[in-house]
Short mmCIF file of C-alpha atoms in Angstrom, two decimals:
data_model
loop_
_atom_site.label_atom_id
_atom_site.label_comp_id
_atom_site.label_asym_id
_atom_site.label_seq_id
_atom_site.Cartn_x
_atom_site.Cartn_y
_atom_site.Cartn_z
CA MET A 1 -38.39 -32.37 -47.50
CA GLY A 2 -38.23 -35.74 -49.19
CA ARG A 3 -34.76 -36.94 -50.01
CA SER A 4 -35.85 -37.77 -53.53
CA SER A 5 -36.96 -34.19 -54.19
CA SER A 6 -33.83 -32.29 -53.21
CA PHE A 7 -30.26 -32.13 -54.42
CA THR A 8 -26.98 -31.27 -52.83
CA VAL A 9 -25.34 -28.71 -55.05
CA VAL A 10 -21.61 -28.04 -54.97
CA ILE A 11 -20.47 -24.59 -56.04
CA ILE A 12 -17.06 -23.14 -56.74
CA LEU A 13 -16.44 -19.44 -56.83
CA GLY A 14 -14.21 -16.79 -58.21
CA LEU A 15 -11.09 -18.55 -59.28
CA VAL A 16 -13.45 -20.93 -60.71
CA LEU A 17 -38.02 -24.44 -19.21
CA ASN A 18 -37.93 -21.79 -16.26
CA ALA A 19 -40.33 -20.28 -13.71
CA ALA A 20 -42.51 -17.53 -15.06
CA VAL A 21 -44.71 -14.69 -13.88
CA VAL A 22 -48.33 -14.61 -15.05
CA CYS A 23 -49.61 -11.07 -15.57
CA ASN A 24 -52.76 -9.52 -17.06
CA GLY A 25 -51.57 -10.84 -20.39
CA GLY A 26 -49.58 -14.05 -20.79
CA ILE A 27 -46.19 -14.87 -19.32
CA THR A 28 -43.29 -12.61 -18.51
CA SER A 29 -40.34 -14.93 -18.06
CA SER A 30 -38.57 -14.74 -14.72
CA PHE A 31 -35.35 -16.01 -16.24
CA VAL A 32 -32.62 -13.68 -15.05
CA ARG A 33 -29.77 -13.20 -17.48
CA LYS A 34 -26.61 -11.68 -16.09
CA VAL A 35 -26.52 -8.12 -17.36
CA GLU A 36 -23.22 -7.53 -19.08
CA LYS A 37 -22.01 -4.96 -21.57
CA THR A 38 -22.31 -6.32 -25.09
CA ASN A 39 -19.14 -5.65 -27.08
CA ASP A 40 -18.32 -6.27 -30.70
CA MET A 41 -15.56 -8.73 -31.34
CA PRO A 42 -12.26 -7.13 -32.41
CA LEU A 43 -11.44 -7.23 -36.11
CA ASP A 44 -8.59 -9.70 -35.54
CA SER A 45 -11.00 -12.30 -34.11
CA ASP A 46 -10.83 -15.69 -35.78
CA VAL A 47 -14.47 -15.45 -36.92
CA PHE A 48 -13.47 -12.54 -39.19
CA ARG A 49 -10.45 -14.34 -40.64
CA VAL A 50 -9.71 -13.62 -44.30
CA PRO A 51 -9.50 -16.86 -46.32
CA LEU A 52 -6.07 -17.99 -47.43
CA GLY A 53 -4.88 -17.50 -51.00
CA TYR A 54 -4.43 -14.54 -53.27
CA ASN A 55 -7.76 -12.84 -54.02
CA ALA A 56 -9.67 -15.78 -52.55
CA PRO A 57 -13.46 -15.28 -52.58
CA GLN A 58 -14.79 -14.16 -49.20
CA GLN A 59 -18.08 -13.12 -47.59
CA VAL A 60 -19.84 -15.85 -49.57
CA HIS A 61 -23.60 -15.86 -49.07
CA LEU A 62 -26.69 -17.45 -50.58
CA THR A 63 -30.28 -16.39 -50.91
CA GLN A 64 -33.19 -17.60 -52.99
CA GLY A 65 -32.81 -16.56 -56.62
CA ASP A 66 -36.33 -16.74 -58.02
CA HIS A 67 -39.94 -16.93 -56.88
CA GLU A 68 -40.35 -20.71 -56.92
CA GLY A 69 -37.15 -21.83 -55.18
CA ARG A 70 -35.43 -23.26 -58.26
CA GLY A 71 -32.79 -20.54 -58.30
CA VAL A 72 -30.09 -19.36 -55.92
CA ILE A 73 -28.21 -16.06 -55.85
CA VAL A 74 -24.57 -16.69 -54.92
CA SER A 75 -22.68 -13.60 -53.79
CA TRP A 76 -19.05 -13.10 -52.82
CA VAL A 77 -16.33 -10.47 -52.60
CA THR A 78 -12.81 -10.36 -54.02
CA VAL A 79 -10.43 -7.73 -52.70
CA ALA A 80 -7.21 -7.55 -54.73
CA GLU A 81 -8.77 -7.55 -58.20
CA PRO A 82 -12.12 -8.35 -59.81
CA GLY A 83 -11.35 -11.94 -60.68
CA SER A 84 -13.93 -14.09 -62.42
CA ASP A 85 -17.72 -13.68 -62.27
CA THR A 86 -18.16 -17.36 -63.13
CA VAL A 87 -19.65 -19.95 -60.77
CA LEU A 88 -19.12 -23.62 -61.56
CA TYR A 89 -21.73 -25.88 -59.98
CA TRP A 90 -23.00 -29.45 -60.10
CA SER A 91 -25.34 -31.75 -58.21
CA GLU A 92 -23.91 -34.32 -55.84
CA ASN A 93 -22.56 -37.39 -57.67
CA SER A 94 -23.27 -35.81 -61.05
CA LYS A 95 -20.70 -35.74 -63.85
CA ARG A 96 -22.53 -32.96 -65.64
CA LYS A 97 -20.94 -29.61 -64.89
CA ASN A 98 -22.55 -26.24 -65.50
CA ARG A 99 -21.42 -22.68 -65.24
CA ALA A 100 -23.22 -19.40 -64.65
CA GLU A 101 -21.99 -15.88 -65.29
CA GLY A 102 -22.68 -13.16 -62.75
CA ILE A 103 -22.23 -9.44 -62.37
CA MET A 104 -19.73 -7.37 -60.39
CA VAL A 105 -20.42 -4.11 -58.54
CA THR A 106 -18.45 -1.78 -56.29
CA TYR A 107 -19.36 1.27 -54.25
CA LYS A 108 -17.76 4.08 -52.27
CA PHE A 109 -18.95 5.26 -48.88
CA TYR A 110 -17.21 8.32 -47.46
CA ASN A 111 -13.52 7.27 -47.30
CA TYR A 112 -14.20 3.55 -47.85
CA THR A 113 -14.04 1.75 -51.19
CA SER A 114 -15.59 -1.68 -51.33
CA GLY A 115 -14.03 -4.79 -52.73
CA TYR A 116 -15.38 -6.32 -55.92
CA ILE A 117 -18.85 -7.60 -55.06
CA HIS A 118 -20.09 -10.43 -57.25
CA HIS A 119 -23.65 -11.71 -57.65
CA CYS A 120 -24.49 -14.76 -59.75
CA THR A 121 -27.89 -16.41 -60.13
CA LEU A 122 -28.00 -20.19 -60.58
CA ARG A 123 -31.25 -21.20 -62.28
CA ASN A 124 -33.31 -24.34 -62.84
CA LEU A 125 -31.64 -26.26 -60.05
CA GLU A 126 -32.87 -29.79 -60.57
CA VAL A 127 -29.21 -30.53 -61.19
CA GLY A 128 -26.19 -28.57 -60.26
CA ILE A 129 -22.34 -28.10 -61.00
CA GLY A 130 -17.57 -26.87 -60.54
CA HIS A 131 -13.92 -26.71 -59.20
CA CYS A 132 -11.62 -24.13 -57.51
CA PRO A 133 -9.75 -22.96 -54.36
CA ARG A 134 -12.92 -22.51 -52.27
CA LYS A 135 -15.73 -25.03 -52.52
CA PHE A 136 -19.20 -24.74 -50.97
CA TRP A 137 -22.39 -26.77 -51.12
CA PHE A 138 -26.08 -26.36 -50.41
CA VAL A 139 -29.25 -28.44 -50.60
CA THR A 140 -31.91 -27.31 -53.04
CA PRO A 141 -35.43 -27.02 -51.58
CA PRO A 142 -38.16 -29.51 -52.34
CA LYS A 143 -40.74 -28.71 -54.99
CA VAL A 144 -43.41 -26.30 -53.81
CA GLY A 145 -46.44 -28.16 -52.49
CA PRO A 146 -49.08 -28.08 -49.76
CA ASP A 147 -47.83 -30.85 -47.49
CA VAL A 148 -44.08 -30.42 -47.92
CA PRO A 149 -42.36 -30.27 -44.50
CA TYR A 150 -39.65 -27.66 -44.09
CA THR A 151 -37.69 -26.08 -41.26
CA PHE A 152 -36.78 -22.40 -41.07
CA GLY A 153 -34.39 -20.71 -38.67
CA LEU A 154 -35.26 -17.23 -37.40
CA ILE A 155 -32.57 -14.67 -36.54
CA GLY A 156 -32.72 -10.90 -36.23
CA ASP A 157 -30.59 -7.93 -35.20
CA LEU A 158 -27.49 -10.08 -35.18
CA GLY A 159 -24.51 -7.74 -35.33
CA GLN A 160 -21.02 -9.04 -34.64
CA SER A 161 -20.60 -9.09 -30.88
CA TYR A 162 -19.56 -11.97 -28.66
CA ASP A 163 -23.27 -12.60 -28.06
CA SER A 164 -23.83 -12.59 -31.84
CA ASN A 165 -21.29 -15.40 -32.12
CA ARG A 166 -23.08 -17.37 -29.40
CA THR A 167 -26.41 -16.93 -31.21
CA LEU A 168 -25.05 -18.14 -34.54
CA SER A 169 -23.29 -21.10 -32.91
CA HIS A 170 -26.45 -21.99 -30.99
CA TYR A 171 -28.46 -21.98 -34.20
CA GLU A 172 -25.88 -24.07 -36.06
CA LEU A 173 -25.89 -26.70 -33.30
CA ASN A 174 -29.66 -26.83 -32.82
CA PRO A 175 -30.72 -30.45 -33.51
CA ALA A 176 -33.84 -29.18 -35.31
CA LYS A 177 -31.48 -28.28 -38.21
CA GLY A 178 -32.95 -25.25 -39.91
CA GLN A 179 -32.71 -25.46 -43.70
CA THR A 180 -33.09 -21.74 -44.50
CA VAL A 181 -32.80 -18.67 -42.28
CA LEU A 182 -35.49 -16.00 -42.31
CA PHE A 183 -33.53 -12.91 -41.28
CA VAL A 184 -35.66 -10.03 -40.02
CA GLY A 185 -33.21 -7.17 -40.46
CA ASP A 186 -30.28 -5.30 -38.89
CA LEU A 187 -27.21 -7.08 -40.18
CA SER A 188 -23.74 -5.70 -39.45
CA TYR A 189 -24.35 -2.59 -37.28
CA ALA A 190 -21.51 -0.90 -39.17
CA ASP A 191 -23.43 2.35 -38.81
CA LYS A 192 -22.66 2.36 -35.08
CA TYR A 193 -19.03 3.11 -35.91
CA LEU A 194 -17.40 6.42 -36.82
CA ASN A 195 -18.32 7.35 -40.38
CA HIS A 196 -20.34 4.13 -40.68
CA ASN A 197 -17.10 2.17 -40.95
CA ASN A 198 -17.81 -0.18 -43.85
CA VAL A 199 -14.92 -2.44 -42.86
CA ARG A 200 -17.46 -3.80 -40.40
CA TRP A 201 -19.67 -4.81 -43.34
CA ASP A 202 -16.76 -6.89 -44.64
CA ALA A 203 -16.15 -8.39 -41.20
CA TRP A 204 -19.82 -9.33 -40.84
CA GLY A 205 -19.83 -10.99 -44.24
CA ARG A 206 -16.93 -13.20 -43.19
CA PHE A 207 -18.51 -13.86 -39.79
CA ILE A 208 -21.79 -15.29 -41.13
CA GLU A 209 -20.17 -17.13 -44.06
CA ARG A 210 -19.98 -20.33 -42.03
CA SER A 211 -23.78 -20.56 -42.26
CA VAL A 212 -24.98 -18.45 -45.17
CA ALA A 213 -22.53 -19.98 -47.65
CA TYR A 214 -24.24 -23.35 -47.10
CA GLN A 215 -27.92 -22.45 -46.72
CA PRO A 216 -29.92 -19.47 -47.98
CA TRP A 217 -30.75 -16.54 -45.74
CA ILE A 218 -33.84 -14.59 -46.76
CA TRP A 219 -33.10 -10.90 -46.22
CA THR A 220 -35.22 -8.16 -44.64
CA ALA A 221 -33.89 -4.60 -44.43
CA GLY A 222 -33.77 -2.97 -40.99
CA ASN A 223 -33.03 0.53 -39.77
CA HIS A 224 -29.30 -0.20 -39.43
CA GLU A 225 -29.19 -0.88 -43.18
CA ILE A 226 -30.35 2.65 -44.06
CA ASP A 227 -26.86 4.20 -43.71
CA PHE A 228 -28.16 7.68 -44.48
CA ALA A 229 -25.35 10.02 -43.38
CA PRO A 230 -25.59 13.49 -44.93
CA GLU A 231 -23.06 14.81 -42.42
CA ILE A 232 -20.36 12.88 -44.32
CA GLY A 233 -21.87 13.39 -47.76
CA GLU A 234 -23.78 10.09 -47.98
CA PHE A 235 -27.30 10.81 -49.19
CA THR A 236 -28.30 7.46 -50.71
CA PRO A 237 -30.18 5.23 -48.24
CA PHE A 238 -29.32 1.53 -48.09
CA LYS A 239 -26.19 1.94 -50.23
CA PRO A 240 -23.94 -0.74 -48.63
CA TYR A 241 -26.82 -3.17 -48.07
CA SER A 242 -28.24 -2.92 -51.57
CA HIS A 243 -24.84 -3.41 -53.19
CA ARG A 244 -23.95 -6.40 -51.02
CA TYR A 245 -27.21 -8.31 -50.59
CA HIS A 246 -29.25 -8.98 -53.69
CA VAL A 247 -32.73 -10.53 -53.60
CA PRO A 248 -35.07 -11.79 -56.37
CA TYR A 249 -37.57 -8.94 -56.07
CA ARG A 250 -38.37 -8.68 -59.77
CA ALA A 251 -39.59 -12.30 -59.77
CA SER A 252 -42.59 -11.18 -57.68
CA ASN A 253 -43.18 -8.03 -59.75
CA SER A 254 -41.80 -5.77 -57.04
CA THR A 255 -40.16 -2.53 -58.06
CA SER A 256 -37.76 -2.51 -55.11
CA PRO A 257 -35.46 -5.03 -53.37
CA PHE A 258 -36.87 -3.96 -50.01
CA TRP A 259 -40.24 -5.69 -50.47
CA TYR A 260 -40.75 -8.94 -52.36
CA SER A 261 -42.07 -12.49 -52.01
CA ILE A 262 -40.86 -16.04 -52.51
CA LYS A 263 -42.28 -19.53 -52.31
CA ARG A 264 -40.34 -22.18 -50.43
CA ALA A 265 -41.67 -25.70 -49.85
CA SER A 266 -45.20 -25.16 -48.42
CA ALA A 267 -44.64 -21.53 -47.41
CA TYR A 268 -45.40 -18.25 -49.14
CA ILE A 269 -43.10 -15.63 -47.64
CA ILE A 270 -43.74 -11.91 -48.00
CA VAL A 271 -40.96 -9.49 -47.03
CA LEU A 272 -41.98 -5.91 -46.23
CA SER A 273 -39.95 -2.76 -45.65
CA SER A 274 -40.58 -0.80 -42.46
CA TYR A 275 -38.36 2.00 -43.80
CA SER A 276 -39.77 2.55 -47.26
CA ALA A 277 -42.96 4.45 -48.00
CA TYR A 278 -45.99 2.27 -47.28
CA GLY A 279 -48.91 4.70 -47.31
CA LYS A 280 -51.77 4.48 -49.76
CA TYR A 281 -50.76 4.81 -53.43
CA THR A 282 -47.07 4.17 -52.71
CA PRO A 283 -45.28 1.42 -54.64
CA GLN A 284 -45.07 -0.89 -51.61
CA TYR A 285 -48.77 -0.42 -50.84
CA MET A 286 -49.81 -1.10 -54.43
CA TRP A 287 -47.56 -4.15 -54.65
CA LEU A 288 -48.93 -5.69 -51.43
CA ALA A 289 -52.50 -4.99 -52.49
CA ASN A 290 -51.85 -7.03 -55.65
CA GLU A 291 -49.68 -9.66 -53.97
CA LEU A 292 -51.93 -10.95 -51.18
CA PRO A 293 -54.81 -12.07 -53.46
CA LYS A 294 -52.31 -14.10 -55.52
CA VAL A 295 -51.42 -16.46 -52.69
CA ASN A 296 -52.81 -19.92 -53.45
CA ARG A 297 -53.24 -21.62 -50.08
CA SER A 298 -53.84 -24.95 -51.83
CA GLU A 299 -50.28 -24.74 -53.13
CA THR A 300 -48.54 -22.83 -50.31
CA PRO A 301 -50.74 -23.10 -47.20
CA TRP A 302 -48.42 -21.22 -44.85
CA LEU A 303 -48.50 -17.45 -45.32
CA ILE A 304 -45.55 -15.86 -43.48
CA VAL A 305 -44.68 -12.15 -43.35
CA LEU A 306 -41.27 -10.72 -42.44
CA MET A 307 -40.68 -7.12 -41.41
CA HIS A 308 -38.32 -5.26 -39.13
CA ALA A 309 -40.36 -3.01 -36.83
CA PRO A 310 -42.91 -5.04 -34.83
CA TRP A 311 -46.55 -4.01 -34.73
CA TYR A 312 -47.23 -5.54 -31.31
CA ASN A 313 -44.47 -4.73 -28.83
CA SER A 314 -44.77 -4.48 -25.06
CA TYR A 315 -41.22 -3.29 -24.44
CA ASN A 316 -40.39 0.36 -23.82
CA TYR A 317 -37.93 0.22 -26.70
CA HIS A 318 -39.13 1.27 -30.16
CA TYR A 319 -42.61 1.36 -28.62
CA MET A 320 -45.32 1.88 -31.28
CA GLU A 321 -42.79 2.55 -34.05
CA GLY A 322 -44.67 0.06 -36.22
CA GLU A 323 -48.06 1.56 -35.47
CA THR A 324 -48.66 3.49 -38.69
CA MET A 325 -47.77 0.47 -40.82
CA ARG A 326 -50.07 -1.68 -38.67
CA VAL A 327 -52.94 0.74 -39.30
CA MET A 328 -52.34 0.51 -43.05
CA TYR A 329 -51.99 -3.24 -43.43
CA GLU A 330 -53.39 -5.16 -40.46
CA GLY A 331 -56.86 -5.41 -41.97
CA TRP A 332 -55.36 -7.15 -45.00
CA PHE A 333 -53.45 -9.57 -42.77
CA VAL A 334 -56.72 -10.58 -41.13
CA GLN A 335 -58.63 -10.69 -44.42
CA TYR A 336 -56.07 -12.98 -46.06
CA LYS A 337 -55.44 -15.00 -42.90
CA VAL A 338 -51.70 -14.52 -42.50
CA ASP A 339 -50.42 -17.30 -40.24
CA VAL A 340 -47.46 -15.66 -38.54
CA VAL A 341 -45.51 -12.39 -38.68
CA PHE A 342 -41.85 -12.30 -37.66
CA ALA A 343 -40.18 -8.99 -36.80
CA GLY A 344 -37.00 -7.76 -35.13
CA HIS A 345 -35.88 -4.27 -34.02
CA VAL A 346 -36.63 -4.78 -30.31
CA HIS A 347 -33.68 -6.63 -28.79
CA ALA A 348 -35.69 -9.24 -26.95
CA TYR A 349 -38.19 -12.02 -27.61
CA GLU A 350 -41.97 -11.77 -27.57
CA ARG A 351 -44.87 -13.85 -28.88
CA SER A 352 -48.47 -12.67 -29.12
CA TYR A 353 -51.82 -14.36 -29.06
CA ARG A 354 -53.95 -14.15 -32.21
CA MET A 355 -55.23 -10.62 -31.80
CA SER A 356 -56.27 -7.76 -34.08
CA ASN A 357 -57.04 -4.08 -33.69
CA ILE A 358 -58.85 -3.20 -36.89
CA ALA A 359 -62.23 -1.87 -35.71
CA TYR A 360 -61.09 1.67 -34.91
CA ASN A 361 -62.21 4.35 -37.35
CA VAL A 362 -61.23 7.57 -35.51
CA VAL A 363 -64.73 8.31 -34.15
CA ASN A 364 -65.86 5.01 -32.62
CA GLY A 365 -63.24 4.73 -29.86
CA ILE A 366 -62.82 0.98 -30.44
CA CYS A 367 -59.05 0.84 -30.16
CA THR A 368 -58.26 -2.18 -27.99
CA PRO A 369 -56.82 -5.39 -29.48
CA VAL A 370 -59.31 -8.27 -29.36
CA ASN A 371 -59.06 -12.03 -29.85
CA ASP A 372 -59.23 -12.83 -33.55
CA LEU A 373 -58.74 -16.33 -34.92
CA SER A 374 -58.20 -14.92 -38.42
CA ALA A 375 -55.23 -12.86 -37.23
CA PRO A 376 -51.56 -13.85 -37.26
CA VAL A 377 -49.36 -14.70 -34.32
CA TYR A 378 -46.82 -11.87 -34.01
CA ILE A 379 -43.32 -12.91 -32.97
CA THR A 380 -40.47 -10.50 -32.20
CA ILE A 381 -37.08 -12.14 -32.65
CA GLY A 382 -34.72 -9.14 -32.54
CA ASP A 383 -32.53 -10.89 -29.97
CA GLY A 384 -29.54 -11.84 -32.12
CA GLY A 385 -26.94 -10.27 -29.83
CA ASN A 386 -25.77 -6.98 -31.30
CA LEU A 387 -23.66 -4.40 -29.49
CA GLU A 388 -26.65 -2.27 -28.45
CA GLY A 389 -27.57 -4.92 -25.88
CA LEU A 390 -30.89 -6.23 -24.63
CA ALA A 391 -34.21 -4.43 -24.29
CA THR A 392 -34.88 -5.09 -20.60
CA ASN A 393 -37.52 -2.46 -19.79
CA MET A 394 -41.05 -3.77 -20.35
CA THR A 395 -44.42 -2.05 -20.18
CA GLU A 396 -46.43 -3.03 -17.11
CA PRO A 397 -48.80 -4.66 -16.72
CA GLN A 398 -48.17 -7.09 -19.55
CA PRO A 399 -50.84 -6.40 -22.19
CA LYS A 400 -53.47 -9.02 -22.87
CA TYR A 401 -52.24 -9.60 -26.42
CA SER A 402 -48.76 -10.65 -25.20
CA ALA A 403 -48.45 -14.40 -24.64
CA TYR A 404 -44.76 -14.65 -23.69
CA ARG A 405 -41.88 -12.21 -23.41
CA GLU A 406 -38.29 -12.41 -22.25
CA ALA A 407 -35.20 -10.21 -22.56
CA SER A 408 -32.58 -12.75 -23.60
CA PHE A 409 -30.52 -13.36 -26.70
CA GLY A 410 -31.41 -16.34 -28.88
CA HIS A 411 -32.92 -17.63 -32.10
CA ALA A 412 -36.07 -19.45 -33.18
CA ILE A 413 -37.04 -22.45 -35.28
CA PHE A 414 -40.24 -22.71 -37.34
CA GLU A 415 -40.98 -26.28 -38.44
CA ILE A 416 -43.74 -26.78 -40.98
CA LYS A 417 -45.09 -30.31 -40.58
CA ASN A 418 -47.89 -30.32 -43.17
CA ARG A 419 -50.63 -28.02 -44.46
CA SER A 420 -52.35 -27.77 -41.09
CA HIS A 421 -49.64 -27.85 -38.40
CA ALA A 422 -46.37 -26.06 -37.70
CA TYR A 423 -44.21 -25.91 -34.59
CA HIS A 424 -42.45 -22.78 -33.34
CA SER A 425 -39.71 -22.91 -30.72
CA TRP A 426 -37.49 -20.21 -29.22
CA HIS A 427 -34.03 -21.04 -27.90
CA ARG A 428 -32.15 -18.76 -25.52
CA ASN A 429 -28.38 -18.78 -25.76
CA GLN A 430 -27.86 -19.75 -22.12
CA ASP A 431 -29.61 -23.13 -22.55
CA GLY A 432 -28.60 -26.42 -24.11
CA TYR A 433 -28.96 -26.67 -27.86
CA ALA A 434 -32.19 -28.69 -27.73
CA VAL A 435 -33.87 -26.73 -24.91
CA GLU A 436 -36.99 -24.75 -25.85
CA ALA A 437 -37.57 -21.71 -23.67
CA ASP A 438 -40.88 -21.03 -25.44
CA SER A 439 -42.85 -23.06 -27.96
CA LEU A 440 -46.21 -23.18 -29.70
CA TRP A 441 -48.07 -25.44 -32.10
CA LEU A 442 -49.56 -23.24 -34.81
CA PHE A 443 -52.65 -24.34 -36.69
CA ASN A 444 -52.93 -23.06 -40.25
CA ARG A 445 -55.47 -20.25 -40.62
CA PHE A 446 -56.74 -21.56 -43.97
CA TRP A 447 -56.77 -25.33 -43.46
CA HIS A 448 -57.23 -25.69 -39.71
CA PRO A 449 -58.42 -22.34 -38.28
CA VAL A 450 -59.07 -23.40 -34.70
CA ASP A 451 -57.78 -21.73 -31.55
CA ASP A 452 -54.09 -22.53 -31.07
CA SER A 453 -53.37 -19.93 -28.41
CA ARG A 454 -53.21 -22.49 -25.60
CA SER A 455 -51.07 -25.02 -27.46
CA ALA A 456 -47.81 -23.64 -26.02
#
């Protein structure tokens, strides 16, 4: 991102390298993490602290607000009373001040009533604009273009445990300095509590504020966002999530906030829903069929897909849960040369080779993944640290499609260098901030479609 093409925007809310084992496949790390029970932090932990001041905005978070990256959705919660829906914002060193008006929503879930949830979209952010008790800032992305460098963080299945806190701190202190987080689902894990205790949604919003109030997180819905609980009279799936976390789905002609696309720098990012209908003729299927041909690789060379349930997973946790979606869509991913797919769900890390399994047609028996240079690299990054703990039981022997796997908590960084090269690194929590436990140079499938499987 060139300095001349981005702006720091100030906003004001409300009140205005280890030994490894080589198997049949790639590498199963021999790193031994001390197995400990993973506990959520108590609600009086400092990371959940309510901001000072009457009705002060809390749980502030940002995500992209349009398709091109010139808008930002700012969201926050007030508790005592609705307060103002106005955001004042300005660009760094600018005297021109602007304001945007948002909307306010609330919801009830069993015996819980939410605070006043505000969502405000800031548009056309070449300049920006404000003043009030809580002040935040963010850097607008560079203009979309083929050789624009950009750095994404990757986090999934975070929760709010002590390990979750270590993961977020590790990401924040990583010298690679991610500019936007691609979040692959499973946010608060409030559904693990009695009656899906939505107080834990509030706590999680305050917990991640230290990052997401200053850089956008791009949201993917996971199974812990479904919150379908008919036993307590809650029949609407995704109710807390959809009220709290808005995304710009209409900008990509989607009919649902659970699947959508955005452009950011030199990347075209498609978000899919593992827990919405995806069979033929369904809205998600029809949208993706129309969306993939639209991607202009001369404008956005890097085609990235986010989902929650992984298609290629060699752990005995959630094994083959993504299989039916893979059967529906993998052929398209190969046809349109998707570069990389990030998923969560499995609480561990895994990276695949470029493989596909699209030849099978029920009668031919060809059902083994094969090397395919038109296929994506599949990366599971569901190792954020939530209270369910690590997935430590792996299938043996390691399948040939699996390049590296390890049951440790951590995060990843994806650095786009130009239209042809990007660098992926995975960072386990036990290591120093700059240490890469796994890494790979990725070569773009459209502009430089050579074998990158041995570039780790």
